[in-house]
Each structure stands twice: as C-alpha cells, then as structure tokens.
C-alpha cells in the first residue's frame, strides 16, 4: 500500500488487458496470450494487480517466460506490484485458440490444430487431416511426432513438398 497523499490512479482491468495483449508466446511470437486464450482474470487488489492465467502445456518452459513478460509489461506501465496466478482447471485445450490466433499460425507457416480437442488422447492425438499452411493441400504426411517443441509435430506437404510444423490438438 502506498501511504498518505500519494494517490495513484488505478488502471481498469480492461486497460490492463489491453496492455497485456503485447505479451506473446516466446515459442510462437505471432501469438499473444489473448490469441492463446490463456488470460483468465485481471483484478485490482489492495496490494497490487493479480493476473490469472491457465498454462497451455504443462511443463512448457514458455509459461515461465510468459509470466515474467506479464510482470515486466505491467511494471513498464507503472504497476509495481504484479502477481501472476495459474489456474489449472478447467485445463487449457487448443479449442481456446482464437480464430485470429489460428489465422496468425497459418500465416506464420504452422498448421493450426485441426478439429476439436475433446476425445483426443493428449499430445498423441491423431488429427483427421492436417492442411498445409502454404498451399492448403490435405495431402500431408507426418514426419516426426515432435517438432521444434513438444507442442508441435513435423509434417511434410506432398504437393508443395514443404515441411511444416503442426500445432497439436490437446
Ligand atoms: Zn503444400
């Protein structure tokens, strides 16, 4: 708490949310935490701002970087005290990715998750058809279960022959 006459105008949660749209996934820098759908709650409390997020992949090292980036972004806006809480339930699924986020993934050369996550077996779910983000062809072959990170798989397009990452459904 700040004491005495030092009155600080508190930014609204909406304003804070706007600022936090600058925070991106370190692994896929085109995706903001809003695109990912992981920003759950923003609250002004007596002793600072509390931001609640739902982690994407458990154990994903990106989450640590995202937490730090949230704190850094708000510190830069003059909010000294920031607490980032994680809520694990309900668990994040790729269904939470925004339409805009899926568009950005495609433009970035990563095939967005195909179909719904429900009923798929975690990271090993086999998607029905993964369309090539370059040419849109569905004649694609999985070349590796794990891409550059555990969250992705490697594919190759049989039409344009380009390899690409696929953002797995979970
Ligand atoms: Zn292709």
mmCIF file of C-alpha atoms and ligand atoms in Angstrom:
data_model
loop_
_atom_site.group_PDB
_atom_site.id
_atom_site.type_symbol
_atom_site.label_atom_id
_atom_site.label_comp_id
_atom_site.label_asym_id
_atom_site.label_seq_id
_atom_site.Cartn_x
_atom_site.Cartn_y
_atom_site.Cartn_z
ATOM 1 C CA UNK A 1 0.000 0.000 0.000
ATOM 2 C CA UNK A 2 1.124 3.495 -0.749
ATOM 3 C CA UNK A 3 0.772 5.834 2.199
ATOM 4 C CA UNK A 4 -0.638 9.310 2.740
ATOM 5 C CA UNK A 5 -1.367 11.731 -0.054
ATOM 6 C CA UNK A 6 0.310 9.681 -2.707
ATOM 7 C CA UNK A 7 -2.851 8.858 -4.618
ATOM 8 C CA UNK A 8 -2.327 6.641 -7.569
ATOM 9 C CA UNK A 9 -4.945 6.337 -10.238
ATOM 10 C CA UNK A 10 -5.591 2.702 -10.838
ATOM 11 C CA UNK A 11 -5.898 1.482 -14.375
ATOM 12 C CA UNK A 12 -9.040 -0.524 -15.028
ATOM 13 C CA UNK A 13 -8.837 -4.278 -15.675
ATOM 14 C CA UNK A 14 -9.876 -3.539 -19.278
ATOM 15 C CA UNK A 15 -6.943 -1.217 -19.715
ATOM 16 C CA UNK A 16 -4.611 -3.775 -18.182
ATOM 17 C CA UNK A 17 -5.963 -6.433 -20.524
ATOM 18 C CA UNK A 18 -5.208 -4.129 -23.429
ATOM 19 C CA UNK A 19 -1.612 -3.744 -22.239
ATOM 20 C CA UNK A 20 -1.273 -7.477 -21.834
ATOM 21 C CA UNK A 21 -2.125 -8.084 -25.476
ATOM 22 C CA UNK A 22 1.541 -7.167 -26.028
ATOM 23 C CA UNK A 23 2.638 -10.337 -24.268
ATOM 24 C CA UNK A 24 3.415 -13.065 -26.755
ATOM 25 C CA UNK A 25 4.268 -16.742 -26.694
ATOM 26 C CA UNK A 26 8.082 -16.934 -26.829
ATOM 27 C CA UNK A 27 7.879 -20.065 -28.972
ATOM 28 C CA UNK A 28 5.380 -18.664 -31.450
ATOM 29 C CA UNK A 29 5.917 -14.901 -31.243
ATOM 30 C CA UNK A 30 2.983 -14.078 -33.514
ATOM 31 C CA UNK A 31 0.576 -15.390 -30.870
ATOM 32 C CA UNK A 32 -0.362 -13.132 -27.980
ATOM 33 C CA UNK A 33 -1.617 -14.552 -24.707
ATOM 34 C CA UNK A 34 -5.018 -13.296 -25.772
ATOM 35 C CA UNK A 35 -4.846 -15.301 -29.021
ATOM 36 C CA UNK A 36 -3.907 -18.345 -26.952
ATOM 37 C CA UNK A 37 -6.922 -17.776 -24.742
ATOM 38 C CA UNK A 38 -4.929 -18.251 -21.542
ATOM 39 C CA UNK A 39 -5.712 -14.897 -19.909
ATOM 40 C CA UNK A 40 -8.396 -15.783 -17.382
ATOM 41 C CA UNK A 41 -8.787 -12.882 -14.986
ATOM 42 C CA UNK A 42 -7.398 -9.477 -14.105
ATOM 43 C CA UNK A 43 -8.091 -7.979 -10.724
ATOM 44 C CA UNK A 44 -7.090 -4.836 -8.890
ATOM 45 C CA UNK A 45 -6.401 -5.726 -5.294
ATOM 46 C CA UNK A 46 -5.282 -3.646 -2.331
ATOM 47 C CA UNK A 47 -1.710 -4.726 -2.708
ATOM 48 C CA UNK A 48 -1.442 -4.726 -6.480
ATOM 49 C CA UNK A 49 -2.696 -6.334 -9.636
ATOM 50 C CA UNK A 50 -3.460 -10.018 -9.820
ATOM 51 C CA UNK A 51 -3.417 -11.681 -13.206
ATOM 52 C CA UNK A 52 -4.719 -15.218 -13.559
ATOM 53 C CA UNK A 53 -3.669 -17.397 -16.447
ATOM 54 C CA UNK A 54 -4.216 -21.013 -17.402
ATOM 55 C CA UNK A 55 -1.000 -22.653 -18.564
ATOM 56 C CA UNK A 56 -1.084 -24.208 -22.004
ATOM 57 C CA UNK A 57 1.060 -27.298 -21.989
ATOM 58 C CA UNK A 58 2.029 -28.331 -18.509
ATOM 59 C CA UNK A 59 5.757 -28.148 -18.176
ATOM 60 C CA UNK A 60 6.021 -25.944 -21.232
ATOM 61 C CA UNK A 61 9.023 -23.698 -20.485
ATOM 62 C CA UNK A 62 7.237 -20.952 -22.385
ATOM 63 C CA UNK A 63 4.909 -20.411 -19.418
ATOM 64 C CA UNK A 64 7.725 -19.186 -17.199
ATOM 65 C CA UNK A 65 8.726 -16.680 -19.857
ATOM 66 C CA UNK A 66 5.106 -15.572 -20.255
ATOM 67 C CA UNK A 67 4.730 -14.988 -16.501
ATOM 68 C CA UNK A 68 7.875 -12.875 -16.468
ATOM 69 C CA UNK A 69 6.725 -10.960 -19.509
ATOM 70 C CA UNK A 70 3.361 -10.156 -17.870
ATOM 71 C CA UNK A 71 5.152 -8.726 -14.838
ATOM 72 C CA UNK A 72 7.635 -6.810 -16.988
ATOM 73 C CA UNK A 73 4.896 -5.344 -19.210
ATOM 74 C CA UNK A 74 2.873 -4.071 -16.251
ATOM 75 C CA UNK A 75 5.958 -2.794 -14.424
ATOM 76 C CA UNK A 76 6.733 -0.754 -17.530
ATOM 77 C CA UNK A 77 3.246 0.808 -17.235
ATOM 78 C CA UNK A 78 3.924 1.854 -13.681
ATOM 79 C CA UNK A 79 2.274 -1.042 -11.880
ATOM 80 C CA UNK A 80 4.855 -2.113 -9.343
ATOM 81 C CA UNK A 81 3.132 -4.999 -7.716
ATOM 82 C CA UNK A 82 2.004 -7.767 -10.004
ATOM 83 C CA UNK A 83 1.064 -11.258 -9.010
ATOM 84 C CA UNK A 84 0.545 -13.947 -11.621
ATOM 85 C CA UNK A 85 -1.551 -16.894 -10.536
ATOM 86 C CA UNK A 86 -2.127 -20.053 -12.502
ATOM 87 C CA UNK A 87 -5.427 -21.837 -12.533
ATOM 88 C CA UNK A 88 -5.244 -25.387 -13.843
ATOM 89 C CA UNK A 89 -8.923 -26.191 -14.048
ATOM 90 C CA UNK A 90 -10.554 -26.231 -16.486
ATOM 91 C CA UNK A 91 -7.491 -27.317 -18.404
ATOM 92 C CA UNK A 92 -6.494 -25.368 -21.469
ATOM 93 C CA UNK A 93 -7.162 -27.017 -24.796
ATOM 94 C CA UNK A 94 -6.376 -25.889 -28.300
ATOM 95 C CA UNK A 95 -10.101 -25.131 -28.638
ATOM 96 C CA UNK A 96 -9.348 -21.932 -26.713
ATOM 97 C CA UNK A 97 -7.172 -20.601 -29.506
ATOM 98 C CA UNK A 98 -8.953 -17.636 -31.021
ATOM 99 C CA UNK A 99 -9.954 -17.556 -34.678
ATOM 100 C CA UNK A 100 -7.464 -14.742 -35.121
ATOM 101 C CA UNK A 101 -4.793 -16.857 -33.447
ATOM 102 C CA UNK A 102 -5.448 -19.709 -35.900
ATOM 103 C CA UNK A 103 -5.170 -17.295 -38.808
ATOM 104 C CA UNK A 104 -1.865 -15.991 -37.468
ATOM 105 C CA UNK A 105 -0.489 -19.516 -37.062
ATOM 106 C CA UNK A 106 -1.313 -20.308 -40.686
ATOM 107 C CA UNK A 107 0.306 -17.088 -41.863
ATOM 108 C CA UNK A 108 3.348 -17.961 -39.753
ATOM 109 C CA UNK A 109 3.649 -21.327 -41.508
ATOM 110 C CA UNK A 110 2.310 -23.505 -38.701
ATOM 111 C CA UNK A 111 -0.802 -25.565 -39.357
ATOM 112 C CA UNK A 112 -3.365 -24.700 -36.653
ATOM 113 C CA UNK A 113 -4.916 -27.563 -34.667
ATOM 114 C CA UNK A 114 -7.436 -29.459 -36.772
ATOM 115 C CA UNK A 115 -10.782 -30.265 -35.242
ATOM 116 C CA UNK A 116 -11.748 -30.354 -31.603
ATOM 117 C CA UNK A 117 -9.512 -31.441 -28.781
ATOM 118 C CA UNK A 118 -12.221 -33.426 -26.998
ATOM 119 C CA UNK A 119 -11.736 -37.150 -27.239
ATOM 120 C CA UNK A 120 -8.171 -36.919 -28.481
ATOM 121 C CA UNK A 121 -5.530 -38.568 -26.369
ATOM 122 C CA UNK A 122 -3.460 -35.673 -25.116
ATOM 123 C CA UNK A 123 -0.341 -34.889 -27.094
ATOM 124 C CA UNK A 124 -0.587 -38.074 -29.109
ATOM 125 C CA UNK A 125 -3.957 -37.397 -30.653
ATOM 126 C CA UNK A 126 -4.009 -38.179 -34.333
ATOM 127 C CA UNK A 127 -5.716 -35.427 -36.274
ATOM 128 C CA UNK A 128 -8.003 -36.324 -39.163
ATOM 129 C CA UNK A 129 -6.386 -34.181 -41.805
ATOM 130 C CA UNK A 130 -3.747 -31.522 -41.421
ATOM 131 C CA UNK A 131 -3.828 -28.942 -44.178
ATOM 132 C CA UNK A 132 -0.559 -27.495 -45.460
ATOM 133 C CA UNK A 133 -0.290 -23.868 -44.282
ATOM 134 C CA UNK A 134 1.495 -22.969 -47.533
ATOM 135 C CA UNK A 135 -0.819 -24.343 -50.225
ATOM 136 C CA UNK A 136 -3.809 -25.692 -48.284
ATOM 137 C CA UNK A 137 -3.369 -29.241 -49.583
ATOM 138 C CA UNK A 138 -4.539 -32.022 -47.265
ATOM 139 C CA UNK A 139 -2.114 -34.495 -48.789
ATOM 140 C CA UNK A 140 0.314 -34.222 -45.910
ATOM 141 C CA UNK A 141 2.450 -36.762 -44.070
ATOM 142 C CA UNK A 142 3.645 -36.657 -40.504
ATOM 143 C CA UNK A 143 7.412 -36.972 -40.465
ATOM 144 C CA UNK A 144 8.011 -36.675 -36.724
ATOM 145 C CA UNK A 145 5.881 -36.842 -33.589
ATOM 146 C CA UNK A 146 7.735 -33.922 -32.080
ATOM 147 C CA UNK A 147 8.626 -30.723 -33.865
ATOM 148 C CA UNK A 148 10.715 -27.883 -32.508
ATOM 149 C CA UNK A 149 8.817 -28.259 -29.217
ATOM 150 C CA UNK A 150 6.687 -30.988 -27.668
ATOM 151 C CA UNK A 151 3.615 -28.937 -28.555
ATOM 152 C CA UNK A 152 4.206 -29.425 -32.257
ATOM 153 C CA UNK A 153 4.654 -32.227 -34.751
ATOM 154 C CA UNK A 154 6.521 -32.148 -38.043
ATOM 155 C CA UNK A 155 4.687 -32.644 -41.313
ATOM 156 C CA UNK A 156 5.528 -32.520 -44.958
ATOM 157 C CA UNK A 157 3.221 -31.498 -47.756
ATOM 158 C CA UNK A 158 3.087 -33.995 -50.629
ATOM 159 C CA UNK A 159 2.007 -31.319 -53.088
ATOM 160 C CA UNK A 160 4.359 -28.406 -52.497
ATOM 161 C CA UNK A 161 6.871 -30.639 -50.661
ATOM 162 C CA UNK A 162 7.339 -28.051 -47.925
ATOM 163 C CA UNK A 163 7.950 -29.284 -44.387
ATOM 164 C CA UNK A 164 5.899 -27.533 -41.721
ATOM 165 C CA UNK A 165 5.060 -27.607 -38.030
ATOM 166 C CA UNK A 166 1.642 -28.668 -36.856
ATOM 167 C CA UNK A 167 0.251 -27.241 -33.620
ATOM 168 C CA UNK A 168 -1.127 -30.345 -31.933
ATOM 169 C CA UNK A 169 -4.621 -30.680 -30.602
ATOM 170 C CA UNK A 170 -4.747 -31.166 -26.867
HETATM 171 ZN ZN1 LIG B 1 1.677 -27.524 -49.506
#
